[in-house]
Amino acid sequence: MDKMKSTQEEIQSLSERYLVNTYNRSLVFRSGEGSWLYPSEGSKYLDLTMGIGVCNLGHCHPWVSIAIARQAWRLMHCSNLFFNELQPQLAKVISEASFGGKLFFCNSGAEANEGLIKFARRWGSQHGGRYEIICAEHCFHGRTLGTLAATAKPKYREGFQPDVQGFSFAEFNNLESFRAKITDKTVAILVEPVQGEGGVWPARPEFLQGLRRLCDENSLLLLCDEVQCGMGRTGRMFAYQHYGIEPDAMSMAKALGNGVPMGAFELRQEHAGVFAPGLHGTTFGGTPLACAASLAVFEAFDKEKALDNCTAMGAYFKEQLLALQERHPECVADVRGLGLMLGFSAGKFQKPIQAACEERHLLVLTAGEDAIRLLPSLLITKEEIDLAVSILDEAMTAVVAQAAQ
Ligand code: PLP
């Protein structure tokens, strides 16, 4: 059987037989280019999901694909028992694009956050035996046991108890709520500068700046989860950079490899000594293949002026969504987000709008209780946004009409 020629039915039945059933999915995609995904059958889809904020430069960006192909013939993996020339080069690029810290490479967002948690605990063990981390309500940090415990929503943890201990939750964008949770065991505060899965909620400037002060006053670490909002998604390379503060450490993943699994955490220089050889590691972290992809991502960001496009197109898209809100107030309660991390509360129309868009070959994400979340390519064009908005418009008209029947 030609593996690329199976029908959708064959793929679905193979999946049912051989895959653990952890995802709800229907469509089969075979290829992608820029903002577009091509299914195994039928016409193309305009993708505003980008693999859940992974392919920030669009699908199969040529620079990244070429870099991967070249590196695949040279050296893919040699383990962290040895240096590879690309790892420190990539670390330098990320460090210079952020707060000048030191990097540890891993493979996913959850693993990057596990690293942050281990860093905070290790630092706390040397600073008064502290280990508690305060997280935000509606946050999402991953699906490993540690990151699940750091994730507020009980739904994700049900049936997997007992939880890893040492996490508490305070209200996002409410500084006093965080202050009230500090105990003599608190070591850190962990937040997403823009909450993604929770519903696209940007931190208010006074909140994030207040958290920085709170951490300084109480000798706590400020940890930022930039897994979803980082890598240019908000118009700055990292979302914290909108706020005039710096974290003590941050995690990143998703768009770091534009589709190649890649994660990292960065520690401020003065904290990097918390780790020593043997204290943390991962077999696949920072392979030459992943680093080659990621270096190409940063080069392409520069050459394509991805941040500028994100800021300009983000503002344009937001304007169009506000116009949609006027036309469909039942479907768009508010419009929020930063750069091209956009969302709106759609109330009871959340799932119907997503389905109606999909029928019309537009892919959008949901988030939180009732939000539609849009994470398009940072290189999206005005014409593609216009098309997306016209499909959203049509989908909203359809779902409202259907509800009225
Ligand atoms: N942190 C945030 C903010 C995320 O949005 C996600 C995934 O959506 C994660 C962590 C977990 O990343 P991964 O799925 O790569 O483990």
Coordinates of N, CA, C and O in Angstrom, one line a residue, residues 48-123:
L48 N -6.0 28.8 10.6 CA -5.8 29.8 11.7 C -5.4 29.1 13.0 O -5.6 29.7 14.1
T49 N -5.0 27.8 12.9 CA -4.6 27.1 14.1 C -3.1 26.9 14.2 O -2.5 26.8 15.2
M50 N -2.4 26.7 13.0 CA -1.0 26.5 12.9 C -0.5 25.5 13.8 O 0.5 25.7 14.6
G51 N -1.2 24.3 13.8 CA -0.7 23.2 14.7 C -0.7 23.6 16.2 O 0.2 23.3 16.9
I52 N -1.7 24.4 16.6 CA -1.8 25.0 17.9 C -0.6 25.9 18.2 O 0.2 25.7 19.2
G53 N -0.4 26.9 17.3 CA 0.7 27.9 17.6 C 2.1 27.3 17.4 O 3.0 27.9 18.1
V54 N 2.2 26.3 16.6 CA 3.6 25.8 16.4 C 4.2 26.3 15.1 O 5.4 26.7 15.2
C55 N 3.5 26.3 14.0 CA 4.1 26.7 12.8 C 3.9 28.2 12.6 O 3.1 28.7 11.7
N56 N 4.6 29.0 13.4 CA 4.4 30.5 13.4 C 4.8 31.1 12.1 O 4.4 32.2 11.7
L57 N 5.7 30.4 11.3 CA 6.1 30.9 10.0 C 5.3 30.3 8.9 O 5.7 30.4 7.7
G58 N 4.3 29.7 9.2 CA 3.5 29.0 8.2 C 3.9 27.5 8.0 O 5.0 27.2 8.5
H59 N 3.1 26.8 7.3 CA 3.5 25.3 7.1 C 4.7 25.2 6.2 O 4.7 25.9 5.1
C60 N 5.6 24.4 6.5 CA 6.7 24.0 5.6 C 7.5 25.2 5.1 O 7.7 25.4 3.9
H61 N 7.8 26.1 6.0 CA 8.6 27.3 5.6 C 9.8 26.8 4.9 O 10.6 26.0 5.4
P62 N 10.1 27.3 3.6 CA 11.2 26.7 2.9 C 12.6 26.7 3.6 O 13.3 25.7 3.5
W63 N 12.9 27.8 4.3 CA 14.2 27.9 5.0 C 14.3 26.8 6.0 O 15.4 26.2 6.2
V64 N 13.2 26.5 6.7 CA 13.3 25.5 7.8 C 13.4 24.2 7.2 O 14.2 23.3 7.6
S65 N 12.6 23.9 6.1 CA 12.6 22.6 5.5 C 14.0 22.3 4.9 O 14.5 21.2 5.0
I66 N 14.6 23.3 4.3 CA 15.9 23.1 3.7 C 16.9 22.8 4.8 O 17.7 21.9 4.7
A67 N 16.8 23.6 5.9 CA 17.8 23.4 7.0 C 17.7 22.0 7.6 O 18.7 21.3 7.9
I68 N 16.4 21.5 7.7 CA 16.2 20.2 8.3 C 16.8 19.1 7.3 O 17.5 18.2 7.7
A69 N 16.5 19.3 6.0 CA 17.0 18.3 5.0 C 18.5 18.3 5.0 O 19.1 17.2 5.0
R70 N 19.1 19.4 5.0 CA 20.6 19.5 5.0 C 21.2 18.8 6.2 O 22.1 17.9 6.2
Q71 N 20.6 19.1 7.4 CA 21.1 18.6 8.7 C 20.9 17.1 8.8 O 21.7 16.4 9.3
A72 N 19.8 16.7 8.2 CA 19.4 15.2 8.2 C 20.5 14.4 7.6 O 20.7 13.2 7.9
W73 N 21.2 14.9 6.6 CA 22.3 14.2 5.9 C 23.6 14.3 6.7 O 24.6 13.6 6.4
R74 N 23.7 15.3 7.6 CA 25.0 15.6 8.2 C 25.1 14.9 9.6 O 25.9 14.0 9.8
L75 N 24.2 15.2 10.5 CA 24.1 14.6 11.8 C 22.8 14.9 12.5 O 22.4 16.1 12.6
M76 N 22.1 13.9 12.9 CA 20.7 14.2 13.5 C 20.8 14.2 15.0 O 20.1 14.9 15.6
H77 N 21.6 13.3 15.5 CA 21.6 13.1 17.0 C 23.0 12.5 17.4 O 23.5 11.6 16.7
C78 N 23.5 13.0 18.5 CA 24.7 12.4 19.0 C 24.7 12.3 20.5 O 25.6 11.9 21.2
S79 N 23.6 12.7 21.1 CA 23.3 12.7 22.6 C 24.0 13.9 23.2 O 24.9 14.5 22.7
N80 N 23.6 14.1 24.5 CA 24.2 15.2 25.2 C 25.5 14.8 26.0 O 26.0 15.5 26.8
L81 N 26.0 13.6 25.6 CA 27.3 13.2 26.1 C 28.4 14.0 25.4 O 29.5 14.0 25.9
F82 N 28.0 14.6 24.3 CA 29.0 15.3 23.5 C 28.4 16.7 23.2 O 27.2 16.9 23.2
F83 N 29.3 17.6 22.8 CA 28.9 18.9 22.3 C 28.4 18.7 20.9 O 28.9 17.8 20.2
N84 N 27.4 19.5 20.5 CA 27.2 19.7 19.1 C 27.2 21.1 18.8 O 26.8 22.0 19.6
E85 N 27.8 21.5 17.6 CA 28.1 22.9 17.3 C 26.9 23.8 17.3 O 27.0 25.0 17.5
L86 N 25.7 23.2 17.0 CA 24.6 24.1 16.8 C 23.9 24.6 18.1 O 23.3 25.6 18.2
Q87 N 24.0 23.7 19.2 CA 23.3 24.0 20.4 C 23.7 25.4 21.1 O 22.9 26.2 21.4
P88 N 25.1 25.6 21.2 CA 25.4 26.9 21.8 C 25.1 28.1 20.9 O 24.8 29.2 21.4
Q89 N 25.2 27.8 19.6 CA 24.8 28.9 18.6 C 23.4 29.3 18.8 O 23.0 30.5 18.8
L90 N 22.5 28.3 18.9 CA 21.1 28.6 19.1 C 20.8 29.2 20.5 O 20.1 30.2 20.6
A91 N 21.5 28.7 21.5 CA 21.4 29.3 22.8 C 21.7 30.8 22.8 O 21.0 31.6 23.4
K92 N 22.8 31.2 22.1 CA 23.2 32.6 22.0 C 22.1 33.4 21.3 O 21.8 34.5 21.8
V93 N 21.5 32.9 20.2 CA 20.5 33.6 19.5 C 19.3 33.9 20.4 O 18.8 35.0 20.5
I94 N 18.9 32.8 21.2 CA 17.7 33.0 22.1 C 18.1 33.9 23.2 O 17.3 34.8 23.6
S95 N 19.2 33.7 23.8 CA 19.7 34.6 24.9 C 19.7 36.1 24.5 O 19.2 36.9 25.2
E96 N 20.2 36.3 23.3 CA 20.3 37.7 22.8 C 18.9 38.3 22.5 O 18.8 39.5 22.5
A97 N 18.0 37.4 22.1 CA 16.7 37.9 21.8 C 15.8 38.0 23.0 O 14.6 38.4 23.0
S98 N 16.4 37.7 24.2 CA 15.5 37.7 25.4 C 16.3 38.4 26.5 O 16.7 39.6 26.4
F99 N 16.5 37.8 27.7 CA 17.1 38.5 28.8 C 18.6 38.1 29.1 O 19.0 38.2 30.2
G100 N 19.2 37.5 28.1 CA 20.7 37.3 28.2 C 21.0 36.1 29.1 O 22.1 36.0 29.7
G101 N 20.0 35.1 29.3 CA 20.3 34.0 30.2 C 21.0 32.8 29.6 O 21.5 32.9 28.5
K102 N 20.9 31.7 30.3 CA 21.5 30.4 29.8 C 20.4 29.5 29.5 O 19.3 29.4 30.2
L103 N 20.6 28.6 28.5 CA 19.5 27.8 28.0 C 19.7 26.3 28.3 O 20.9 25.8 28.4
F104 N 18.6 25.6 28.5 CA 18.6 24.1 28.5 C 17.6 23.7 27.5 O 16.4 24.2 27.5
F105 N 17.9 22.8 26.6 CA 17.0 22.3 25.5 C 16.3 21.0 25.9 O 17.0 20.1 26.4
C106 N 15.1 20.9 25.5 CA 14.3 19.7 25.7 C 13.4 19.5 24.5 O 13.7 20.0 23.4
N107 N 12.2 18.9 24.7 CA 11.5 18.5 23.5 C 10.0 19.0 23.4 O 9.4 18.8 22.4
S108 N 9.5 19.5 24.5 CA 8.1 19.9 24.5 C 7.8 21.0 25.5 O 8.7 21.3 26.3
G109 N 6.6 21.6 25.5 CA 6.3 22.6 26.4 C 6.2 22.1 27.8 O 6.7 22.7 28.8
A110 N 5.6 20.9 28.0 CA 5.5 20.3 29.3 C 6.8 20.1 29.9 O 7.1 20.3 31.1
E111 N 7.7 19.5 29.1 CA 9.1 19.2 29.6 C 9.8 20.5 29.9 O 10.6 20.5 30.9
A112 N 9.6 21.6 29.2 CA 10.2 22.8 29.5 C 9.7 23.3 30.8 O 10.5 23.8 31.7
N113 N 8.4 23.2 31.1 CA 7.9 23.7 32.3 C 8.3 22.8 33.5 O 8.5 23.2 34.6
E114 N 8.4 21.5 33.2 CA 9.0 20.6 34.3 C 10.3 21.1 34.7 O 10.7 21.1 35.9
G115 N 11.1 21.5 33.7 CA 12.4 22.1 34.0 C 12.4 23.3 34.9 O 13.1 23.5 35.8
L116 N 11.4 24.2 34.6 CA 11.2 25.4 35.4 C 10.9 25.0 36.8 O 11.3 25.6 37.8
I117 N 10.0 24.0 37.0 CA 9.5 23.6 38.3 C 10.7 23.0 39.1 O 11.0 23.4 40.2
K118 N 11.5 22.2 38.4 CA 12.7 21.6 39.1 C 13.7 22.7 39.4 O 14.3 22.7 40.5
F119 N 13.9 23.7 38.5 CA 14.8 24.8 38.8 C 14.3 25.5 40.1 O 15.1 25.8 41.0
A120 N 13.0 25.8 40.1 CA 12.5 26.6 41.3 C 12.6 25.8 42.6 O 13.0 26.4 43.6
R121 N 12.4 24.5 42.5 CA 12.5 23.7 43.7 C 13.9 23.6 44.2 O 14.2 23.7 45.4
R122 N 14.8 23.4 43.2 CA 16.2 23.3 43.6 C 16.7 24.6 44.2 O 17.5 24.6 45.2
W123 N 16.4 25.7 43.6 CA 16.7 27.0 44.1 C 16.2 27.2 45.5 O 16.8 27.7 46.4

